[in-house]
Coordinates of C-alpha atoms and ligand atoms in Angstrom, one line a residue:
M3 CA 0.0 0.0 0.0
P4 CA 1.2 3.6 -0.6
S5 CA 3.2 5.1 2.2
A6 CA 2.8 8.8 1.1
Y7 CA 0.6 10.7 3.4
H8 CA -3.2 10.3 2.9
P9 CA -6.0 9.9 5.4
L10 CA -6.8 6.2 5.8
T11 CA -10.2 4.7 5.2
E12 CA -11.5 2.0 7.6
E13 CA -10.5 -0.7 5.2
E14 CA -7.0 0.7 4.7
A15 CA -6.6 0.8 8.5
V16 CA -7.0 -3.0 8.5
Q17 CA -4.6 -3.5 5.6
Y18 CA -2.1 -1.2 7.4
V19 CA -2.2 -3.2 10.6
R20 CA -1.7 -6.5 8.6
S21 CA 1.3 -5.2 6.7
K22 CA 3.0 -3.0 9.3
L23 CA 2.2 -4.8 12.5
P24 CA 2.5 -8.5 11.5
G25 CA 2.2 -10.7 14.4
F26 CA -0.1 -8.4 16.4
F27 CA -3.1 -10.4 15.1
P28 CA -3.0 -14.0 13.7
S29 CA -2.4 -13.8 9.9
D30 CA -5.8 -15.4 9.2
A31 CA -7.7 -13.2 11.7
Q32 CA -10.9 -11.5 10.5
L33 CA -10.3 -7.9 11.4
F34 CA -12.9 -5.1 11.6
S35 CA -12.1 -1.4 11.8
R36 CA -14.2 1.5 12.8
E37 CA -13.4 5.2 12.9
I38 CA -14.3 6.3 16.5
G39 CA -12.7 9.7 16.7
D40 CA -14.9 12.2 18.6
G41 CA -12.1 14.7 19.1
N42 CA -11.5 18.0 17.4
L43 CA -8.5 17.2 15.3
N44 CA -7.7 13.6 14.3
L45 CA -8.9 10.2 12.9
V46 CA -9.0 7.4 15.4
F47 CA -9.5 3.8 14.1
R48 CA -10.3 0.9 16.4
V49 CA -9.2 -2.4 14.8
V50 CA -10.6 -5.6 16.3
D51 CA -10.1 -9.3 15.8
A52 CA -13.7 -10.5 16.1
A53 CA -12.7 -14.1 17.2
T54 CA -10.4 -13.2 20.1
G55 CA -11.5 -9.6 20.9
R56 CA -7.8 -8.5 20.7
S57 CA -7.7 -4.9 19.4
L58 CA -5.6 -1.8 18.9
I59 CA -6.0 1.9 18.1
L60 CA -4.6 3.7 15.1
K61 CA -4.6 7.5 15.6
Q62 CA -3.8 9.5 12.5
A63 CA -3.3 13.2 12.3
L64 CA -5.2 15.1 9.5
P65 CA -3.4 18.0 7.9
Y66 CA -6.2 20.3 9.1
A67 CA -8.3 20.8 12.1
R68 CA -11.3 18.4 11.9
V69 CA -13.7 20.7 13.8
V70 CA -13.1 23.6 11.4
G71 CA -12.2 21.8 8.1
E72 CA -9.5 22.1 5.5
S73 CA -9.5 25.9 5.8
W74 CA -7.5 25.5 9.0
P75 CA -4.3 23.7 8.1
L76 CA -2.4 22.1 10.9
T77 CA 1.0 20.4 11.1
L78 CA 1.3 16.6 10.9
D79 CA 4.4 16.9 13.2
R80 CA 2.0 16.8 16.1
A81 CA 1.7 13.0 15.5
R82 CA 5.5 12.7 16.2
I83 CA 5.1 14.9 19.3
E84 CA 2.2 12.8 20.5
S85 CA 4.0 9.4 20.0
E86 CA 7.2 10.7 21.6
A87 CA 5.4 12.2 24.5
L88 CA 3.4 9.0 25.1
K89 CA 6.6 7.0 25.2
I90 CA 8.2 9.3 27.7
Q91 CA 5.1 9.5 29.9
G92 CA 4.8 5.7 29.7
E93 CA 8.3 5.3 31.0
L94 CA 7.9 7.9 33.7
A95 CA 4.4 6.9 34.8
P96 CA 4.0 3.2 33.8
G97 CA 0.4 2.1 33.1
L98 CA -1.0 5.6 33.1
V99 CA -0.9 6.1 29.3
P100 CA -1.7 3.8 26.4
R101 CA 1.3 1.7 25.3
V102 CA 2.7 2.7 21.9
Y103 CA 3.2 -0.2 19.5
H104 CA 4.4 1.7 16.4
Y105 CA 4.8 5.2 14.9
D106 CA 4.7 6.0 11.2
P107 CA 6.1 9.5 10.3
D108 CA 4.9 9.3 6.7
L109 CA 1.3 8.6 7.6
A110 CA 1.5 10.7 10.8
L111 CA 0.0 7.7 12.6
T112 CA 0.5 6.0 16.0
A113 CA -0.6 2.5 16.8
M114 CA -1.4 2.2 20.5
E115 CA -3.1 0.2 23.2
D116 CA -6.8 0.1 23.0
C117 CA -8.4 1.5 26.2
S118 CA -12.0 1.0 25.1
D119 CA -12.8 -0.8 28.3
H120 CA -12.4 2.7 29.9
I121 CA -14.7 5.7 29.3
I122 CA -13.8 9.3 28.7
M123 CA -13.8 10.8 32.2
R124 CA -15.9 13.8 31.1
K125 CA -18.8 11.4 30.4
G126 CA -18.4 9.8 33.8
L127 CA -18.4 13.2 35.5
I128 CA -21.6 14.2 33.7
A129 CA -23.2 11.0 34.9
R130 CA -22.0 11.7 38.5
K131 CA -19.7 8.7 38.6
R132 CA -17.0 8.6 41.3
Y133 CA -13.6 7.4 40.6
P134 CA -11.9 6.5 43.9
R135 CA -8.4 6.0 42.4
F136 CA -8.4 8.9 40.0
A137 CA -6.8 11.4 42.3
E138 CA -3.8 9.2 43.3
H139 CA -3.3 8.2 39.6
M140 CA -3.3 11.8 38.4
A141 CA -1.1 12.9 41.3
E142 CA 1.4 10.2 40.2
F143 CA 1.2 11.1 36.6
L144 CA 1.7 14.8 37.2
A145 CA 4.5 14.5 39.8
R146 CA 6.6 12.0 37.8
T147 CA 6.1 13.5 34.3
L148 CA 6.7 17.0 35.4
F149 CA 9.5 16.4 37.9
F150 CA 11.6 14.1 35.7
T151 CA 11.4 16.3 32.6
S152 CA 12.4 19.5 34.5
D153 CA 15.7 21.2 35.4
L154 CA 15.2 19.8 38.9
Y155 CA 16.2 16.4 37.5
L156 CA 17.7 16.6 34.0
S157 CA 21.2 18.0 33.3
P158 CA 21.1 21.4 31.5
E159 CA 22.4 19.8 28.3
E160 CA 19.8 17.0 28.3
K161 CA 17.0 19.5 29.2
K162 CA 17.8 21.7 26.3
A163 CA 18.1 18.8 23.9
R164 CA 14.6 17.8 25.0
V165 CA 13.2 21.3 24.6
R166 CA 14.4 21.2 21.0
R167 CA 12.5 18.0 20.2
F168 CA 9.3 19.4 21.6
I169 CA 9.1 22.7 19.9
N170 CA 5.4 22.6 19.0
P171 CA 4.6 26.1 17.6
E172 CA 1.4 25.4 15.7
M173 CA -0.3 23.6 18.6
C174 CA 0.9 26.2 21.1
K175 CA -0.6 28.9 18.8
I176 CA -4.0 27.2 19.1
T177 CA -3.8 27.5 22.9
E178 CA -2.4 31.0 22.8
D179 CA -5.4 32.1 20.7
L180 CA -8.2 30.0 22.1
V181 CA -7.3 29.9 25.8
F182 CA -5.4 33.2 26.3
S183 CA -6.6 35.7 23.7
H184 CA -9.9 35.2 21.9
P185 CA -12.2 34.8 24.9
Y186 CA -11.1 38.2 26.3
Y187 CA -12.3 40.3 23.4
D188 CA -15.0 40.2 20.8
A189 CA -13.2 37.7 18.5
D190 CA -14.9 35.9 15.6
T191 CA -14.1 32.4 17.0
N192 CA -16.1 33.0 20.2
S193 CA -19.5 31.4 20.6
F194 CA -21.5 31.6 23.8
N195 CA -25.0 31.4 25.2
P196 CA -26.7 34.7 24.2
L197 CA -28.2 34.9 27.7
I198 CA -24.8 35.5 29.3
R199 CA -23.8 38.3 26.9
E200 CA -23.7 40.9 29.7
D201 CA -21.4 38.7 31.8
V202 CA -19.1 38.1 28.8
E203 CA -18.9 41.8 28.0
A204 CA -18.0 42.5 31.6
I205 CA -15.0 40.2 31.2
W206 CA -14.1 42.0 27.9
N207 CA -14.2 45.3 29.8
D208 CA -12.3 44.2 32.9
G209 CA -8.8 45.7 32.5
D210 CA -7.4 44.0 35.6
L211 CA -8.6 40.6 34.4
R212 CA -7.2 41.1 30.9
R213 CA -3.8 42.2 32.3
E214 CA -3.6 39.1 34.5
V215 CA -4.6 36.8 31.6
A216 CA -1.9 38.5 29.6
N217 CA 0.6 37.7 32.3
L218 CA -0.5 34.0 32.3
K219 CA -0.2 34.0 28.5
E220 CA 3.3 35.3 28.7
S221 CA 4.2 32.5 31.1
F222 CA 2.6 29.9 28.8
M223 CA 4.8 31.3 25.9
T224 CA 8.1 31.8 27.7
C225 CA 8.3 29.4 30.7
G226 CA 10.0 26.1 29.6
Q227 CA 9.7 24.5 33.0
A228 CA 8.9 20.9 32.1
L229 CA 7.5 18.7 29.3
I230 CA 3.8 19.2 29.8
H231 CA 0.9 17.3 28.3
G232 CA -0.6 20.6 27.2
D233 CA -4.3 19.5 26.8
L234 CA -5.0 17.7 30.1
H235 CA -8.8 18.1 30.3
T236 CA -11.2 15.4 31.3
G237 CA -11.8 14.5 27.6
S238 CA -8.1 13.5 27.5
I239 CA -8.4 11.0 30.4
M240 CA -10.0 7.6 30.2
V241 CA -11.1 5.8 33.3
T242 CA -12.6 2.8 35.0
E243 CA -13.3 2.6 38.7
Q244 CA -9.8 1.1 39.2
D245 CA -7.7 2.5 36.4
T246 CA -6.8 5.8 34.7
K247 CA -5.2 6.4 31.2
V248 CA -4.1 9.8 30.0
I249 CA -4.4 10.1 26.2
D250 CA -3.9 12.7 23.4
P251 CA -0.6 14.6 24.3
E252 CA -0.4 16.2 20.8
F253 CA -0.1 19.7 22.5
S254 CA 3.0 18.6 24.5
Y255 CA 5.8 21.1 24.7
Y256 CA 8.1 22.6 27.3
G257 CA 5.8 24.8 29.3
P258 CA 4.8 25.8 32.8
M259 CA 3.9 22.8 35.1
G260 CA 0.9 24.7 36.4
F261 CA -0.7 24.5 33.0
D262 CA -1.3 20.8 33.3
I263 CA -2.3 20.9 37.0
G264 CA -4.6 23.9 36.2
A265 CA -6.2 22.1 33.3
L266 CA -7.2 19.2 35.5
L267 CA -8.5 21.5 38.3
A268 CA -10.4 23.6 35.7
N269 CA -12.2 20.6 34.4
L270 CA -13.2 19.4 37.9
F271 CA -14.5 22.9 38.7
L272 CA -16.3 23.1 35.3
S273 CA -18.0 19.9 36.4
Y274 CA -18.8 21.5 39.7
A275 CA -20.5 24.4 38.0
S276 CA -22.3 22.2 35.5
H277 CA -24.1 20.2 38.2
E278 CA -26.0 23.4 39.0
G279 CA -27.9 22.4 35.8
Q280 CA -27.1 18.7 35.4
T281 CA -28.3 17.7 38.8
A282 CA -31.7 18.8 40.0
D283 CA -31.8 17.1 43.4
P284 CA -30.0 19.4 45.9
G285 CA -28.8 16.6 48.1
E286 CA -27.2 14.7 45.2
R287 CA -25.7 17.9 43.8
K288 CA -24.2 18.8 47.1
S289 CA -22.7 15.4 47.7
Y290 CA -21.3 15.1 44.2
R291 CA -19.8 18.5 44.4
Q292 CA -18.1 17.6 47.6
W293 CA -16.6 14.6 45.9
L294 CA -15.3 16.9 43.0
L295 CA -13.6 19.3 45.4
R296 CA -12.2 16.6 47.5
T297 CA -10.8 15.0 44.4
A298 CA -9.2 18.4 43.4
E299 CA -7.6 18.6 46.9
D300 CA -6.4 15.0 46.7
V301 CA -4.8 15.5 43.3
W302 CA -2.9 18.5 44.6
N303 CA -1.9 17.0 48.0
G304 CA -1.0 13.7 46.4
F305 CA 1.1 15.6 43.8
L306 CA 2.8 17.6 46.4
E307 CA 3.7 14.6 48.6
R308 CA 5.2 12.8 45.6
F309 CA 6.9 15.9 44.2
N310 CA 8.5 16.6 47.6
R311 CA 9.7 13.0 47.8
L312 CA 11.2 13.2 44.3
W313 CA 12.9 16.4 45.3
D314 CA 14.4 14.8 48.4
E315 CA 15.7 11.9 46.5
H316 CA 16.9 13.4 43.3
V317 CA 17.7 17.1 43.5
K318 CA 21.5 17.5 43.4
D319 CA 22.1 21.1 42.3
E320 CA 23.5 23.3 45.1
M321 CA 21.3 26.3 44.1
W322 CA 18.1 24.3 44.2
S323 CA 18.9 23.6 47.8
A324 CA 19.1 27.3 48.8
P325 CA 16.9 28.1 51.8
G326 CA 13.3 28.9 50.9
Y327 CA 13.8 28.0 47.2
R328 CA 11.6 24.9 47.3
D329 CA 8.8 26.5 49.2
A330 CA 8.7 29.4 46.9
Y331 CA 8.8 27.0 43.8
I332 CA 5.8 25.1 45.1
L333 CA 3.8 28.2 46.1
R334 CA 4.4 29.6 42.6
L335 CA 3.2 26.3 41.2
L336 CA 0.0 26.4 43.2
Q337 CA -0.7 30.0 42.1
D338 CA 0.2 29.3 38.5
S339 CA -2.2 26.3 38.6
A340 CA -5.0 28.5 40.0
G341 CA -4.5 31.1 37.3
F342 CA -4.3 28.7 34.4
A343 CA -7.3 26.9 35.7
G344 CA -9.2 30.2 35.6
C345 CA -8.3 30.8 32.0
K346 CA -9.2 27.2 31.0
M347 CA -12.7 27.7 32.7
M348 CA -13.5 31.0 31.0
R349 CA -12.5 29.8 27.5
R350 CA -14.8 26.8 27.7
V351 CA -17.8 29.2 28.3
I352 CA -16.9 32.0 25.9
G353 CA -14.7 30.5 23.2
L354 CA -14.5 27.9 20.5
A355 CA -14.8 24.2 21.7
P356 CA -17.3 24.2 24.5
V357 CA -17.4 21.3 27.0
A358 CA -20.3 18.8 27.1
D359 CA -20.7 19.3 30.8
L360 CA -22.2 22.7 30.3
E361 CA -23.3 22.4 26.7
T362 CA -25.8 19.6 27.3
I363 CA -27.7 21.5 30.0
E364 CA -31.2 22.4 28.9
P365 CA -33.0 24.8 28.9
P366 CA -30.6 27.7 28.1
E367 CA -31.8 29.7 31.1
V368 CA -30.5 26.9 33.4
R369 CA -27.4 26.5 31.4
A370 CA -26.7 30.3 31.8
V371 CA -26.8 29.9 35.6
A372 CA -24.1 27.2 35.5
E373 CA -22.1 29.2 32.9
R374 CA -22.1 32.3 35.1
Q375 CA -20.8 30.3 38.0
A376 CA -18.0 28.9 35.8
L377 CA -17.1 32.5 34.6
R378 CA -17.1 33.8 38.2
I379 CA -14.9 31.0 39.5
G380 CA -12.6 31.4 36.5
A381 CA -12.2 35.1 36.8
Q382 CA -11.6 35.0 40.6
L383 CA -9.0 32.2 40.2
V384 CA -7.1 34.5 37.8
L385 CA -7.5 37.7 39.9
R386 CA -6.9 36.2 43.3
R387 CA -4.3 33.5 42.5
G388 CA -1.6 35.5 44.4
E389 CA -3.6 35.0 47.6
M390 CA -3.7 31.2 47.3
R391 CA -1.5 29.6 49.9
R392 CA -2.8 26.0 49.9
I393 CA -5.2 24.0 47.9
G394 CA -8.0 24.6 50.4
D395 CA -7.9 28.3 49.5
I396 CA -8.7 27.3 45.9
T397 CA -11.5 25.0 46.8
D398 CA -12.9 27.6 49.2
L399 CA -12.9 30.1 46.4
V400 CA -14.8 27.6 44.2
R401 CA -17.4 27.0 47.0
R402 CA -17.8 30.7 47.5
E403 CA -18.2 31.8 43.9
G404 CA -20.1 28.6 42.7
Ligands
ADP28 P1 -8.2 14.2 19.3 O1 -6.8 14.5 19.3 O2 -8.7 14.3 17.9 O3 -9.0 14.8 20.3 P2 -8.2 11.8 21.0 O4 -6.8 11.2 21.1 O5 -8.7 12.6 22.1 O6 -8.2 12.6 19.6 O7 -9.1 10.6 20.6 C1 -10.5 10.8 20.3 C2 -11.4 9.7 20.9 O8 -10.9 8.5 20.4 C3 -11.3 9.7 22.4 O9 -12.2 10.5 23.0 C4 -11.6 8.2 22.6 O10 -13.0 8.0 22.6 C5 -11.0 7.5 21.5 N1 -9.6 7.1 21.8 C6 -8.4 7.7 21.6 N2 -7.4 7.0 22.0 C7 -7.9 5.8 22.5 C8 -7.3 4.7 23.0 N3 -6.0 4.5 23.2 N4 -8.1 3.7 23.4 C9 -9.5 3.8 23.3 N5 -10.1 4.9 22.7 C10 -9.3 5.9 22.3
MG29 MG1 -8.8 14.7 22.4
MG30 MG1 -19.5 28.4 24.1
MG31 MG1 -6.1 16.0 20.6

């Protein structure tokens, strides 16, 4: 079959697996393939051996953004970034990302472990499911992937070599536009519930807020602290009650650690706001919201415990041991996480690519109540991030504004 880039069909996905991954399936296996991608950017094929149930995923990048169409070209290099990031994350946080079987630079395609026995976490959160091990898994993922790719662990030479491999300008530009710019003025890409126009205009007219978002944008663009996932929302996490898999690191680059932690917190807080409209029963709502905030606290506290342990074990540089340096580093990380979480919340209400948590609330009047909560929490997280001293300050803010 031709190896020049072209988007595969479902049939070609089967042929591809037979020719490029011989031995994965028995040669006489009857294979079925279905395109299951529900994301914004790529094709995702699930290839299954009907007789044994054995399966794999082929994820192929398209040369444009799927949500918008061919008018928005997008680099295929993101498939390389994704496959390399998955391998690094898999080594640092074993079992918490799908295993990579194969990467094909010509077709911009990665063959990986099929996690279809898991569901996308966002769907679970909408259905008020609880995931008792989620916080510890994400604490582990964050602590290990962020610590071991940072200057706290790597030599300066190795760190810079890695930064070079993960220059990801086109994907970063999407974030710079959609998370840090467009939601804060009357941009064409925005789309929001007409009932909240006044609230959105108040954000466009809030000079303090726009200045603070600009500061966070600068940090996103200039702070090469660690290899971050870059798109760590609850649509990039697949879960069962016992297991967690982080997928879709095509936005990976060397950026601020707080952007990943903040993305995760933002999505827990968006869920918190959404249950204003998703859950009519006040008792159920209250109890689920308690679980969401406790999970946010457990993620941060679990992260911190592990990060501190890694620091004790591995940090060798004299200067990183200067008095007060570690405490200041961690405080900055908490405050960055709060600020980035705030931006990530506001963009999901005002900008392109809304989240199902809010979008599926009917009628629009009820949705507006939840959306206003998300905007208030988001704006206050950005404006008051400098006051945050511990994770409880952040969850208190959510409770107060929500
Ligand atoms: P995109 O980059 O286009 O958002 P994703 O990597 O998020 O693509 O994948 C889109 C969807 O495909 C996911 O929401 C999930 O349903 C499915 N999917 C992706 N990777 C896997 C996997 N390894 N196992 C099972 N399903 C997957
Ligand atoms: Mg995705
Ligand atoms: Mg919207
Ligand atoms: Mg993606």
